[in-house]
Every structure is written in C-alpha cells, then in structure tokens.
Short mmCIF file of C-alpha atoms and ligand atoms in Angstrom, two decimals:
data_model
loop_
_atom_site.label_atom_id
_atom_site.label_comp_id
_atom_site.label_asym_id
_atom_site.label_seq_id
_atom_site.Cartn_x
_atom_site.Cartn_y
_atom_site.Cartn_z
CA UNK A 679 52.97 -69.54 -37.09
CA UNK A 680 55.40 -68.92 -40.04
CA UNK A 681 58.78 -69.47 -38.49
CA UNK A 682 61.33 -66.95 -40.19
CA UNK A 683 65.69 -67.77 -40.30
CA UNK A 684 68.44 -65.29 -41.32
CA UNK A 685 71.40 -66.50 -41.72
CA UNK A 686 74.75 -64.95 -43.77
CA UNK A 687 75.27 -65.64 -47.07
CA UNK A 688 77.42 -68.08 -48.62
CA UNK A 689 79.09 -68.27 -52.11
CA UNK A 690 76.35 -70.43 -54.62
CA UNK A 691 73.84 -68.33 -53.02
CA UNK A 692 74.26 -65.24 -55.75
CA UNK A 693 71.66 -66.63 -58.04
CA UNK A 694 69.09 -66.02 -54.86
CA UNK A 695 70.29 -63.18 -53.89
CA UNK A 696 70.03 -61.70 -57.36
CA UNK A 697 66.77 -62.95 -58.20
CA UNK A 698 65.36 -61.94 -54.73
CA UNK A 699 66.95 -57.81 -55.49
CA UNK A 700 65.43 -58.09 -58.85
CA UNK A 701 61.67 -59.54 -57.75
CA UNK A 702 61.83 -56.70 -54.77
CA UNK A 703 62.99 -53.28 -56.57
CA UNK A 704 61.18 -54.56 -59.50
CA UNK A 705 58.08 -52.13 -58.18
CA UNK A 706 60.40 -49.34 -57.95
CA UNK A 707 62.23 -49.73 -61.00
CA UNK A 708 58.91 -49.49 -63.08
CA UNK A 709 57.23 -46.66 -60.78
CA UNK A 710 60.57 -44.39 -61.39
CA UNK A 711 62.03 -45.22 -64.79
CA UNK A 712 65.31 -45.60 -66.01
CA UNK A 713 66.18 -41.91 -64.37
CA UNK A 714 66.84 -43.18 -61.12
CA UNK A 715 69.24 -46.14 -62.09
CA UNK A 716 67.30 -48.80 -61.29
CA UNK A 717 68.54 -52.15 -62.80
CA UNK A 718 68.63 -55.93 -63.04
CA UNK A 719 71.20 -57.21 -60.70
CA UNK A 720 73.51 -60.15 -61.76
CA UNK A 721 74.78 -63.10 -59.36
CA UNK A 722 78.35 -61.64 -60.07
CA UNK A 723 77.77 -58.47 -58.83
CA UNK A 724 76.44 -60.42 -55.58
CA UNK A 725 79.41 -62.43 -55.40
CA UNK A 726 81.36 -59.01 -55.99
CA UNK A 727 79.73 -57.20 -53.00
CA UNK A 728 79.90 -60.39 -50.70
CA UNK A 729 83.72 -60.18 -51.17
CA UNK A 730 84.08 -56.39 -50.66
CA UNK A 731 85.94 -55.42 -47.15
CA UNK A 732 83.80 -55.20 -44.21
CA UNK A 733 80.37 -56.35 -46.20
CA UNK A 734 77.89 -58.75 -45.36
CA UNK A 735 74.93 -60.17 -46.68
CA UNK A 736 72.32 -61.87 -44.94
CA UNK A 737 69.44 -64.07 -46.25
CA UNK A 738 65.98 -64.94 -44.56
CA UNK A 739 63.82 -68.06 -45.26
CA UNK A 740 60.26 -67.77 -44.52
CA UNK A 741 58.68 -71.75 -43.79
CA UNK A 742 62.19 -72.64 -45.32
CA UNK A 743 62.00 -70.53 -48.63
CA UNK A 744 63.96 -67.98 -49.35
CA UNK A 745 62.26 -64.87 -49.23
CA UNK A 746 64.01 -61.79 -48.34
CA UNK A 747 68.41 -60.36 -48.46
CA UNK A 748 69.55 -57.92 -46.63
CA UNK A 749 73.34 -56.01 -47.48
CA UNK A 750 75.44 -53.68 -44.88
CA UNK A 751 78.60 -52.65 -44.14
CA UNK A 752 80.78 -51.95 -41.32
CA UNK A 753 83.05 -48.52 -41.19
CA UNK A 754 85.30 -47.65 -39.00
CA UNK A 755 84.86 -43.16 -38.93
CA UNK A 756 87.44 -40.77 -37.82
CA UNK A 757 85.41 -38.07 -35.94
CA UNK A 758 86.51 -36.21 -33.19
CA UNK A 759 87.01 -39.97 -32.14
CA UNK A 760 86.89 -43.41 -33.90
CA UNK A 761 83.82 -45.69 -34.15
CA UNK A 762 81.90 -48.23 -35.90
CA UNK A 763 78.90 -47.38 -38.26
CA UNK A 764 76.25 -49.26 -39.83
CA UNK A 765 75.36 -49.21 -43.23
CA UNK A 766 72.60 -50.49 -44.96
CA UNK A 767 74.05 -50.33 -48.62
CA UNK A 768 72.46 -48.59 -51.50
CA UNK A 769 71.44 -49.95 -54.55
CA UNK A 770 72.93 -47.24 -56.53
CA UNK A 771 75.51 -44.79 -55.13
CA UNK A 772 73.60 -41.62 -55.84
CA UNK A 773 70.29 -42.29 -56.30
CA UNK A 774 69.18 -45.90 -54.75
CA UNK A 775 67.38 -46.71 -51.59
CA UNK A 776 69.07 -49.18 -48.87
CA UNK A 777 69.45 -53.01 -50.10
CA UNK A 778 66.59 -54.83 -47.46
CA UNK A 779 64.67 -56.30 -49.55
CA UNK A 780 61.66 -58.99 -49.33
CA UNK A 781 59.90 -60.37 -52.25
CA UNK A 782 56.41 -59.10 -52.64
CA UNK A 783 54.68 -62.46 -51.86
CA UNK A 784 55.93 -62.69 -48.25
CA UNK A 785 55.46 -59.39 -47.53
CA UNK A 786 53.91 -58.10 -44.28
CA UNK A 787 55.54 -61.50 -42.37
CA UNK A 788 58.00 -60.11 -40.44
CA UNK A 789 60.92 -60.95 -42.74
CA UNK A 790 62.04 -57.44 -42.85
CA UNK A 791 62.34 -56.92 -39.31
CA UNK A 792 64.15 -60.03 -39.03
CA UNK A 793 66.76 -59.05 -41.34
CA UNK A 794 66.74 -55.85 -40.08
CA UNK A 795 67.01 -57.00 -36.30
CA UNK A 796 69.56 -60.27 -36.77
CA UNK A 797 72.05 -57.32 -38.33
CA UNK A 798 71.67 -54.87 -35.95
CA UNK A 799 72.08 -57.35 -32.87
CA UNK A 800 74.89 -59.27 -34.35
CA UNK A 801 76.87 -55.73 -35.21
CA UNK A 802 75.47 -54.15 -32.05
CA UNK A 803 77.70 -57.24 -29.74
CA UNK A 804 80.46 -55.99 -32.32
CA UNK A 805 80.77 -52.69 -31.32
CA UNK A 806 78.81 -50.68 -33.63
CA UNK A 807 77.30 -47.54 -32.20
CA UNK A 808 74.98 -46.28 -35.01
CA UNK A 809 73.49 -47.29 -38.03
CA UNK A 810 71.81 -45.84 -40.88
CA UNK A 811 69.66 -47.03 -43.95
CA UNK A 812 68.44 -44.45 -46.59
CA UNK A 813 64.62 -44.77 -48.18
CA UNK A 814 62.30 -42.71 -50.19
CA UNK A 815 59.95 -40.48 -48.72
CA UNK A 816 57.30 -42.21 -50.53
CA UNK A 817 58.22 -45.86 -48.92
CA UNK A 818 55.96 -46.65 -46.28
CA UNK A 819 56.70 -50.41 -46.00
CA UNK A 820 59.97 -49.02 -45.56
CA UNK A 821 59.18 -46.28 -42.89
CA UNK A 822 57.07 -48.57 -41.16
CA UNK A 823 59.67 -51.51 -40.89
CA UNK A 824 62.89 -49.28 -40.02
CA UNK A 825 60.43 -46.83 -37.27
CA UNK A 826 59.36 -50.24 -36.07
CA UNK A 827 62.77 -51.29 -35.07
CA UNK A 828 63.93 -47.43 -33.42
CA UNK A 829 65.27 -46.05 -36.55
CA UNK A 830 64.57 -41.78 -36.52
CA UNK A 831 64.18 -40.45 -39.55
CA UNK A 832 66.28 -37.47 -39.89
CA UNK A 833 66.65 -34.56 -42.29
CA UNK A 834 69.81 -33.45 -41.26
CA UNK A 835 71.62 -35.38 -38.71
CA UNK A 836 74.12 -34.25 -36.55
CA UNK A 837 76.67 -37.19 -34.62
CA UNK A 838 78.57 -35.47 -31.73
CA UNK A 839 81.19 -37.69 -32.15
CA UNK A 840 81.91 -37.59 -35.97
CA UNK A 841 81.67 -33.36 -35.68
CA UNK A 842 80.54 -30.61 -34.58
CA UNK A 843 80.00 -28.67 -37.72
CA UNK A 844 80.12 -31.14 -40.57
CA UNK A 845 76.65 -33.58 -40.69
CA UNK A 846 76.93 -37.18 -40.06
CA UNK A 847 73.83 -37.73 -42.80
CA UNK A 848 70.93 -36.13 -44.49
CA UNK A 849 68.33 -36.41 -46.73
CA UNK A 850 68.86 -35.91 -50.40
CA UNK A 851 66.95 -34.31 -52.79
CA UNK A 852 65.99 -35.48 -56.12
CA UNK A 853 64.55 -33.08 -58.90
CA UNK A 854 62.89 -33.26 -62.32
CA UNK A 855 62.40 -30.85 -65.33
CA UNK A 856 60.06 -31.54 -68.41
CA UNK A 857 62.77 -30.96 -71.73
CA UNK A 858 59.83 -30.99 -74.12
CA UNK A 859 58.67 -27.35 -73.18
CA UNK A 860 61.42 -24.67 -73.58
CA UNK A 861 63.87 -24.20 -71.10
CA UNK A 862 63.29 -21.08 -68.72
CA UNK A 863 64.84 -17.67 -69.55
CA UNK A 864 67.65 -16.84 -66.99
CA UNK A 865 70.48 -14.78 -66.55
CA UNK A 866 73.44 -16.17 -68.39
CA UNK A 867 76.98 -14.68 -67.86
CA UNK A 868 78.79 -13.73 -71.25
CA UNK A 869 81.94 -14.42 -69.96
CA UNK A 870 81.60 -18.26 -69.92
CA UNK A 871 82.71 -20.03 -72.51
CA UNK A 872 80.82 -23.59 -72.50
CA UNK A 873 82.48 -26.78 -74.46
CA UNK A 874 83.40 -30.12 -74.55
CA UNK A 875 86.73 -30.88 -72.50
CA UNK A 876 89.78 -31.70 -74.13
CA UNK A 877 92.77 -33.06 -72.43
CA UNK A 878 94.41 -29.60 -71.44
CA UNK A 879 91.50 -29.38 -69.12
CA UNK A 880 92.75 -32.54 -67.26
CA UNK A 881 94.57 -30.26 -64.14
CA UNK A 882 91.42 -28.08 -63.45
CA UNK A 883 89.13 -31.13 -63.75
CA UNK A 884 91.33 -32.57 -61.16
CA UNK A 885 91.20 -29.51 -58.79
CA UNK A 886 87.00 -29.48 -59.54
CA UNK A 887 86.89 -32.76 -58.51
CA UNK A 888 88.86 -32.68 -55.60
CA UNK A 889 87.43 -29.45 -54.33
CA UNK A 890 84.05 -29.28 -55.65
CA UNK A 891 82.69 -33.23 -55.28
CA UNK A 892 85.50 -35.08 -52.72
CA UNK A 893 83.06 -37.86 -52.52
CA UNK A 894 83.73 -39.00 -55.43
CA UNK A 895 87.44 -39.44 -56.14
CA UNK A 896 88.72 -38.04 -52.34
CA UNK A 897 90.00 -34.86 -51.81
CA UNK A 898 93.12 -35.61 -54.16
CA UNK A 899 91.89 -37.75 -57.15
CA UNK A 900 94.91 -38.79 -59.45
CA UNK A 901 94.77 -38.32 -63.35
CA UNK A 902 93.99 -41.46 -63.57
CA UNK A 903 90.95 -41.24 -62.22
CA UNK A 904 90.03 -38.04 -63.86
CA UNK A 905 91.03 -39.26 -67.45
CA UNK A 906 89.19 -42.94 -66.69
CA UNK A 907 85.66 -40.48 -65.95
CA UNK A 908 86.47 -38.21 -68.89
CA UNK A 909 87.00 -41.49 -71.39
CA UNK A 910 84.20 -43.14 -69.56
CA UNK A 911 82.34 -45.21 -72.56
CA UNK A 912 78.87 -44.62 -70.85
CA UNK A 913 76.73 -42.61 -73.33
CA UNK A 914 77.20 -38.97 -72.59
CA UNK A 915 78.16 -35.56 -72.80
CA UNK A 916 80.78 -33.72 -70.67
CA UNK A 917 80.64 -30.02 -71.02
CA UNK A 918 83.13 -27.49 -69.20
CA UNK A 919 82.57 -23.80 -68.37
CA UNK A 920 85.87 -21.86 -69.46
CA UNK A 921 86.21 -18.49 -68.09
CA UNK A 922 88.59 -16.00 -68.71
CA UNK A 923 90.78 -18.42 -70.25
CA UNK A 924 90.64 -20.65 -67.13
CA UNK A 925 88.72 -24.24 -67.00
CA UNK A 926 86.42 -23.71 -63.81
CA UNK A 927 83.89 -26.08 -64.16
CA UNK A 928 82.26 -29.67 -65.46
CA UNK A 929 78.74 -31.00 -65.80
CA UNK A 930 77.34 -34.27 -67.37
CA UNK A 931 74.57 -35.76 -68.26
CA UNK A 932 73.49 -39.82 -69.08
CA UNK A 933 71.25 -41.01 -72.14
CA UNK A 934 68.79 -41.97 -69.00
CA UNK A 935 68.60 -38.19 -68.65
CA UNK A 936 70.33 -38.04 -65.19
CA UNK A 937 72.97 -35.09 -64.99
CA UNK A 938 76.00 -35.24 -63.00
CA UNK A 939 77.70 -32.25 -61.17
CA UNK A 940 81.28 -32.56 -60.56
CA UNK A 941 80.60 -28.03 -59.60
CA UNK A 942 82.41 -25.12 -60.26
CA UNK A 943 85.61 -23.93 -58.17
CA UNK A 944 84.59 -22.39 -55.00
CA UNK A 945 86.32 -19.23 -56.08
CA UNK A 946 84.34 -18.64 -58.86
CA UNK A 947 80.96 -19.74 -57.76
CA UNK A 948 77.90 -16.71 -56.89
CA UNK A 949 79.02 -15.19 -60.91
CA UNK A 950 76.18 -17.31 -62.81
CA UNK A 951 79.12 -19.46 -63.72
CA UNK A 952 77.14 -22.36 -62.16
CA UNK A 953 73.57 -21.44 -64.14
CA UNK A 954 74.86 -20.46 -67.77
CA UNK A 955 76.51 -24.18 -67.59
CA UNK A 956 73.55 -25.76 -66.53
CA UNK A 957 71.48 -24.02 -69.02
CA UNK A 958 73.52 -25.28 -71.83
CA UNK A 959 73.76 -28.59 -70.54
CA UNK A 960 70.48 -28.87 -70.67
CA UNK A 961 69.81 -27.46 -74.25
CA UNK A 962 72.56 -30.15 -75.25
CA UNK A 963 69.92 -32.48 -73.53
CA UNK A 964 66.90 -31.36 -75.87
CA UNK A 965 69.54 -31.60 -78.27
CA UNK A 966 69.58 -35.41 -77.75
CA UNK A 967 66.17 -35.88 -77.75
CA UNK A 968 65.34 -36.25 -73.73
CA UNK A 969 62.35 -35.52 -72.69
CA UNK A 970 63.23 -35.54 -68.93
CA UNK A 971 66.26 -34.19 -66.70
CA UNK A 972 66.99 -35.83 -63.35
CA UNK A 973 69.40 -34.15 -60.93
CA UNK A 974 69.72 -35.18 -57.08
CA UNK A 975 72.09 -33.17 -54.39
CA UNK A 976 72.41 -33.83 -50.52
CA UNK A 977 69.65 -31.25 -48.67
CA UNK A 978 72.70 -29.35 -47.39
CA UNK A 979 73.56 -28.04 -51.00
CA UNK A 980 71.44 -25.16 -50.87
CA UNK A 981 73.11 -22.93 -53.86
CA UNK A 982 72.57 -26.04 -55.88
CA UNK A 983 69.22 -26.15 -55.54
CA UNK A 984 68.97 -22.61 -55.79
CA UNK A 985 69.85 -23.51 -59.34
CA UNK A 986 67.52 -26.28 -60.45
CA UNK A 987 64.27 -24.16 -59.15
CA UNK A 988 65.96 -20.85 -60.89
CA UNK A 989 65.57 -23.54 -64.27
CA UNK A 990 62.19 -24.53 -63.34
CA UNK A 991 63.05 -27.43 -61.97
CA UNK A 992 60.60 -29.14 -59.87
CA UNK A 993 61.17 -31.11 -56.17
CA UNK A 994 60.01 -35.14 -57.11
CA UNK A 995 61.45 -36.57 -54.34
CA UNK A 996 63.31 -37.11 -51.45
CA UNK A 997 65.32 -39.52 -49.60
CA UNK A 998 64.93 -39.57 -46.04
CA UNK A 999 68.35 -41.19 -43.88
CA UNK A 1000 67.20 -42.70 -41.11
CA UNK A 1001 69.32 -43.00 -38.19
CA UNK A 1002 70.04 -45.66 -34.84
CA UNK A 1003 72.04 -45.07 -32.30
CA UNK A 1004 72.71 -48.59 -30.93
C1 COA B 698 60.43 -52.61 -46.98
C2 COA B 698 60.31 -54.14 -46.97
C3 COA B 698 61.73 -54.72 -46.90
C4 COA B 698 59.49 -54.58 -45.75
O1 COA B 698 59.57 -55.99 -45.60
P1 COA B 698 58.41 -56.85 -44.86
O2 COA B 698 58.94 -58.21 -44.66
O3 COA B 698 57.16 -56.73 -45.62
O4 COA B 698 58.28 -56.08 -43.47
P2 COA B 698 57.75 -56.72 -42.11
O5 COA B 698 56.67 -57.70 -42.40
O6 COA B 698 58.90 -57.23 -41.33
O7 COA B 698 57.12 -55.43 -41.41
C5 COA B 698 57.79 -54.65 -40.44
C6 COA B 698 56.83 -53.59 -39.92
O8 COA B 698 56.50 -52.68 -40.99
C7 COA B 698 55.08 -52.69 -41.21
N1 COA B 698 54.84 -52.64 -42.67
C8 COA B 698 55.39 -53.43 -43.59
N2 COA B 698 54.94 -53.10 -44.83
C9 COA B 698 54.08 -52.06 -44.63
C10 COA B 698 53.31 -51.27 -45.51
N3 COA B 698 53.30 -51.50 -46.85
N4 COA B 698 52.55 -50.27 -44.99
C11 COA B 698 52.56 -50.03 -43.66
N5 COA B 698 53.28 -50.77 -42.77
C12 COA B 698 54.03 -51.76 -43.26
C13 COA B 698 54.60 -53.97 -40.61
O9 COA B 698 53.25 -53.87 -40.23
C14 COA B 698 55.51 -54.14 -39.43
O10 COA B 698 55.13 -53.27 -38.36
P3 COA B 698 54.97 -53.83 -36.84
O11 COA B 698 56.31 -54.34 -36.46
O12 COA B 698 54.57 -52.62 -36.09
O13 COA B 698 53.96 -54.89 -36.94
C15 COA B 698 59.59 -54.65 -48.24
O14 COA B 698 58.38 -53.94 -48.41
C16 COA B 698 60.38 -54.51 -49.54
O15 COA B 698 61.20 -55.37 -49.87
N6 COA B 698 60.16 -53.44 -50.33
C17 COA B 698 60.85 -53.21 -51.60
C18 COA B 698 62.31 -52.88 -51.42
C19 COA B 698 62.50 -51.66 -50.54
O16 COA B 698 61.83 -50.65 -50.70
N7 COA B 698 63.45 -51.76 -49.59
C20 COA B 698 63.61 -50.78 -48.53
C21 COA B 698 64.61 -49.80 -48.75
S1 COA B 698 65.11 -49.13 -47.19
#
C-alpha cells in the first residue's frame, strides 16, 4: 500500500515546492496559453508566500518522495458576524485555479485528498467554519478530488453569516474574441472622447478605482497606488474614456492579450460609455498585432458581460468556487 505524509513546509523546501507547481500546472499552462497567466514559479516567490500573514503550505510525500503542495490561507471576515475562512490560494489573482497540486506521475494515489483533508482537519480544530477552493469547469481531477472530500460546487454562493445581500463567492467567467477578423459593428457614443491618461486624470482614476473595482486597491486607494498602476512597466496600453470634459473611465490591456477593467463611474454607466471604450481598446489591440482578447468578470457582473457578447465575444470558460462548510 503506498503510504502518503503531509506535513507543513519549512524554509529550504522552496526549490520543491517550486518545481512540484511548475511539473503540475505545466498541463494547464500549455492547454491555455499565455492569456490566462500561467507561469514558471520561482523558489522565492515560495519563500515569499510561506512568509505572508496567515499562509501555509503543506507538502505530501508519496513512499517518501515528494509528490504533491498544497497553499491556503486563513481570514478572519466581518459579516454580520466574525469568522474564519478557508482559502485555497490561487495561482494568479484573476485568472488562476486553487494551488493543490500533485505531479502527474503520482496522480490518482490519494495525494490530493490527503493534502486536501490534513488542511481542512487541522484548520477545522482551529476554528474555521468554511472553506473554499476555485477550479475550472473543465477540471475533473479537480471536481472529483474536492466533491470527494464534501466540497459543493456553487455558482453563486450565498453565506448567511457574511450577508444577506452581498455573495460570499461565485463563479467567474472567462471570455475570448478572435482580433484577426474585424471587430463587430456597435453603437458607439460620440460624446466619448477615448485616450491615453495623463496625470490630470490621476483624481478620477482614483474615484474609478475605488468605486468601480474596490478589490483591487480598497474602497479608498491612495495616489500612490493609482500612479504605481498607471507607471506600471508591464507592456501595455491604458486608455481613458473622457466625457464631457470629465475623466469617467479606464481600460487596459497586456501584450498576452488579457484586458483589464478598472469600469466606468456608476453615474455614467447604461450611455455606451462602457462599449465605445471597449471597442477602441480593442482596435488598439489589432493595432498591436494580437490575435486574441481575454477578458474574465465574476458571474454577478451581468452589464459586463452584456458587453463582451454585444462585441462578439465568446464564453471559453468558467471557474466554478466550490464551497465547505466545516
Ligand atoms: C487535482 C489534483 C490535485 C488531484 O490530485 P490526485 O492526487 O491525483 O487526487 P487523488 O488521487 O487524491 O484523488 C481524489 C479523488 O478524485 C478522483 N480523481 C482524481 N483524478 C481524477 C480524474 N482525472 N478523473 C476523475 N476522477 C479523478 C479520485 O478517483 C479520487 O476519488 P475517490 O476518493 O472517490 O476515490 C491533480 O490532478 C493535479 O495536481 N492537477 C493539476 C493542478 C490542478 O488542476 N489543481 C487543482 C486546482 S483546484
């Protein structure tokens, strides 16, 4: 019988840990291209996560080799009362799946659930009431290992004690577009100005943040913040809608072709503000060359997706939370 042990990590262990991410998303990374942030991992990234607040990693050794990592983290929410959640960690903050990971040759062992239980019973004796871990639809190892251990997959979940109207978690969506045919006709609103942002802008790009994406920076980002995104030497293009003289909104988009959506002020959305900035982000795009756009929103957005089908955009994927209430 192979005889599986999990047990935390330790610093000197980031070399495994590394090579074990890289050997197991290594399928993933080639099936969805560069789009959905996939990448290498290095040991001082590991080492960088181990040492984060309220994170752990665990490793498991199958017949004493190491063959599988596992990272979560414990948060303490205020609901409508206080209490400890679960989280399996992504491997990318927007698009990634949850780090539990087994390399491919000890597969189908039991390693998995091992990781998967040793966590949830050591955190469960802690106090933790739920957990959740976030997978592709298209996963089944994954489905099958987190059903296997009482995990619900859930589209939209609501958690009585987090709130009543607000969602606890939910599936995102993540959808494509083909930039080598010509981008659909729609609507466009003459109004909107469309540029690059200049430094003026740095007040309303505050408020859009804040308002329009407070997962990102909170609900009060500073102008640090804001100027450190705007400078930010990754390769791409910022544009802002300007309308009637006033800076309303910001989009972005990555030489991998992934577009970011920091929105448009709540105020001025439902005027085709939204859609005639989209639609020149993504000429700008064909512009550069891509061939494909990649954009990805929580299920709950509905006006945002609205928009990508309105520019032909098509559904790829989607990633399912899964939720266990301890
Ligand atoms: C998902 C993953 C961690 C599973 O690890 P594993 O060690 O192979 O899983 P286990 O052997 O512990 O299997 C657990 C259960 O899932 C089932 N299972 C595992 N792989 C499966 C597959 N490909 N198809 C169907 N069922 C599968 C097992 O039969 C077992 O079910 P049982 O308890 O009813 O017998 C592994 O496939 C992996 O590393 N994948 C790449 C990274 C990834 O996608 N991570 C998950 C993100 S949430």
């Amino acid at each position: 019988m192979a005889e599986i042990y999990v047990e935390p990590f330790r610093p000197g262990q980031e070399m495994l840990v590394a090579q074990i991410h890289n050997a197991s998303f290594d399928e993933w990374a080639r099936k969805l291209g560069e789009a959905y942030a996939y990448r290498k991992v290095m040991p001082q990234e590991v080492l960088d996560w181990s040492q984060k607040p309220s994170n752990t990693i665990w490793l498991a050794y199958l017949n004493g080799v190491p063959a599988g990592y596992i990272h979560c983290r414990v948060e303490e929410i205020r609901g409508r009362r206080k209490f400890l959640h679960l989280l399996y960690e992504l491997t990318d903050r927007d698009m990634g799946q949850s780090k539990i990971a087994v390399v491919p040759r000890y597969r189908g062992r039991g390693v998995g659930k091992a990781l998967l239980r040793t966590t949830l019973e050591y955190f469960k004796d802690r106090g933790v009431e739920i957990a959740t871990a976030y997978a592709y639809d298209d996963n089944e190892a994954a489905s099958a290992l987190l059903s296997s251990l009482g995990f619900r997959h859930e589209e939209i979940f609501y958690y009585e004690d987090y709130s009543q109207q607000e969602p606890f978690a939910f599936d995102s969506i993540y959808a494509e577009l083909d930039l080598s045919k010509p981008l659909k006709d729609v609507r466009l609103n003459p109004d909107v100005k469309v540029r690059t942002p200049r430094e003026e802008d740095l007040d309303a790009l505050i408020r859009i943040f804040g308002e329009c994406s407070p997962w990102v920076y909170g609900p009060k980002p500073s102008a640090k913040e804001v100027l450190s995104w705007l400078h930010n030497s990754r390769a791409k293009v910022t544009l802002v809608a300007e309308y009637r003289g006033e800076t309303v909104g910001a989009m972005e988009f990555f030489k991998d072709g992934r577009i970011g959506i920091p929105g448009v002020l709540p105020e001025h959305r439902r005027k085709g503000i939204g859609t005639t900035l989209f639609y020149h982000l993504l000429k700008e795009m064909q512009r550069h060359g891509l061939v494909k756009a990649v954009v990805d929103t929580g299920i709950i957005l509905r006006d945002a997706i609205r928009m990508y089908h309105r520019l032909g955009f098509h559904i790829a994927r989607r990633r399912w939370a899964w939720i266990k209430l301890m």
